[in-house]
Amino acid sequence: KIIRKSKSPVFEELIERCLRRDPTHRPNAVEIETTLSLYRRAFSKLVTSKYIRMDVEEKNKVFLDFYQEFHRRASELLAKRFPPPPPS
């Protein structure tokens, strides 16, 4: 069993699902790729030349702000495409 010392500020739900004991309740590769791709496409619409010149701390803040705003909508879209498995 993997023991994590702290939670991630982003993708925590995805990480938790990847670590589930029952493999049938873990996301498959297509779902993981789709999830990351969705966030990448949405975030890339925000990236400007100003963002590219920011230092790492500023970039982290910009991404965290984006993630907090976009996460609920993305989760709803992904839940429609990849419904959770029935309880075992």
CSV table of C-alpha atoms in Angstrom, one decimal:
chain,number,residue,atom,x,y,z
A,1,LYS,CA,0.0,0.0,0.0
A,2,ILE,CA,1.2,3.5,-0.9
A,3,ILE,CA,1.3,5.9,2.0
A,4,ARG,CA,1.3,9.5,1.0
A,5,LYS,CA,2.6,12.2,3.4
A,6,SER,CA,0.6,15.0,2.0
A,7,LYS,CA,-2.2,15.7,-0.4
A,8,SER,CA,-1.7,17.3,-3.8
A,9,PRO,CA,-3.3,20.7,-4.3
A,10,VAL,CA,-4.3,19.6,-7.8
A,11,PHE,CA,-5.7,16.3,-9.2
A,12,GLU,CA,-6.2,14.9,-5.7
A,13,GLU,CA,-9.3,13.0,-6.7
A,14,LEU,CA,-7.5,11.5,-9.7
A,15,ILE,CA,-4.6,10.5,-7.5
A,16,GLU,CA,-6.9,8.9,-4.9
A,17,ARG,CA,-8.7,6.9,-7.6
A,18,CYS,CA,-5.4,5.7,-9.1
A,19,LEU,CA,-4.4,4.4,-5.6
A,20,ARG,CA,-7.6,2.5,-4.9
A,21,ARG,CA,-7.1,-1.0,-3.7
A,22,ASP,CA,-9.6,-2.5,-6.2
A,23,PRO,CA,-8.1,-2.2,-9.7
A,24,THR,CA,-11.6,-2.2,-11.3
A,25,HIS,CA,-12.2,1.1,-9.5
A,26,ARG,CA,-9.1,2.8,-10.8
A,27,PRO,CA,-9.2,5.0,-13.9
A,28,ASN,CA,-7.9,3.4,-17.0
A,29,ALA,CA,-5.2,5.0,-19.2
A,30,VAL,CA,-7.7,6.6,-21.6
A,31,GLU,CA,-9.5,8.3,-18.7
A,32,ILE,CA,-6.2,9.6,-17.2
A,33,GLU,CA,-5.1,10.9,-20.6
A,34,THR,CA,-8.4,12.5,-21.3
A,35,THR,CA,-8.4,14.1,-17.8
A,36,LEU,CA,-5.0,15.6,-18.2
A,37,SER,CA,-5.6,16.6,-21.8
A,38,LEU,CA,-8.8,18.4,-20.8
A,39,TYR,CA,-7.0,20.5,-18.2
A,40,ARG,CA,-4.0,21.1,-20.6
A,41,ARG,CA,-6.3,22.4,-23.4
A,42,ALA,CA,-8.3,24.6,-21.1
A,43,PHE,CA,-5.1,26.0,-19.4
A,44,SER,CA,-3.3,26.6,-22.6
A,45,LYS,CA,-6.1,29.1,-23.6
A,46,LEU,CA,-4.9,31.2,-20.6
A,47,VAL,CA,-1.2,31.0,-21.3
A,48,THR,CA,0.2,34.2,-22.7
A,49,SER,CA,3.7,35.5,-23.2
A,50,LYS,CA,3.4,37.2,-19.8
A,51,TYR,CA,2.8,33.7,-18.2
A,52,ILE,CA,5.9,32.3,-20.0
A,53,ARG,CA,8.1,35.0,-18.4
A,54,MET,CA,6.8,34.4,-14.9
A,55,ASP,CA,8.9,32.7,-12.3
A,56,VAL,CA,7.8,29.3,-10.9
A,57,GLU,CA,6.0,30.6,-7.9
A,58,GLU,CA,3.9,32.9,-10.0
A,59,LYS,CA,3.2,30.1,-12.5
A,60,ASN,CA,2.1,27.9,-9.7
A,61,LYS,CA,-0.3,30.5,-8.4
A,62,VAL,CA,-1.8,31.1,-11.8
A,63,PHE,CA,-2.3,27.3,-12.3
A,64,LEU,CA,-3.8,26.8,-8.9
A,65,ASP,CA,-6.2,29.7,-9.4
A,66,PHE,CA,-7.1,28.2,-12.8
A,67,TYR,CA,-7.5,24.7,-11.3
A,68,GLN,CA,-9.8,25.9,-8.5
A,69,GLU,CA,-12.0,27.7,-11.0
A,70,PHE,CA,-12.1,25.0,-13.7
A,71,HIS,CA,-12.1,21.8,-11.6
A,72,ARG,CA,-15.8,21.6,-10.8
A,73,ARG,CA,-16.8,22.0,-14.5
A,74,ALA,CA,-14.1,19.5,-15.6
A,75,SER,CA,-15.2,17.0,-13.0
A,76,GLU,CA,-18.8,17.2,-14.3
A,77,LEU,CA,-17.7,16.7,-17.9
A,78,LEU,CA,-15.4,13.8,-17.0
A,79,ALA,CA,-18.1,12.1,-14.8
A,80,LYS,CA,-20.4,12.0,-17.8
A,81,ARG,CA,-17.8,10.5,-20.0
A,82,PHE,CA,-16.4,8.1,-17.4
A,83,PRO,CA,-19.2,7.2,-14.9
A,84,PRO,CA,-17.9,5.8,-11.6
A,85,PRO,CA,-18.1,2.1,-11.2
A,86,PRO,CA,-20.9,0.6,-9.1
A,87,PRO,CA,-20.0,0.0,-5.5
A,88,SER,CA,-18.6,-3.5,-4.9
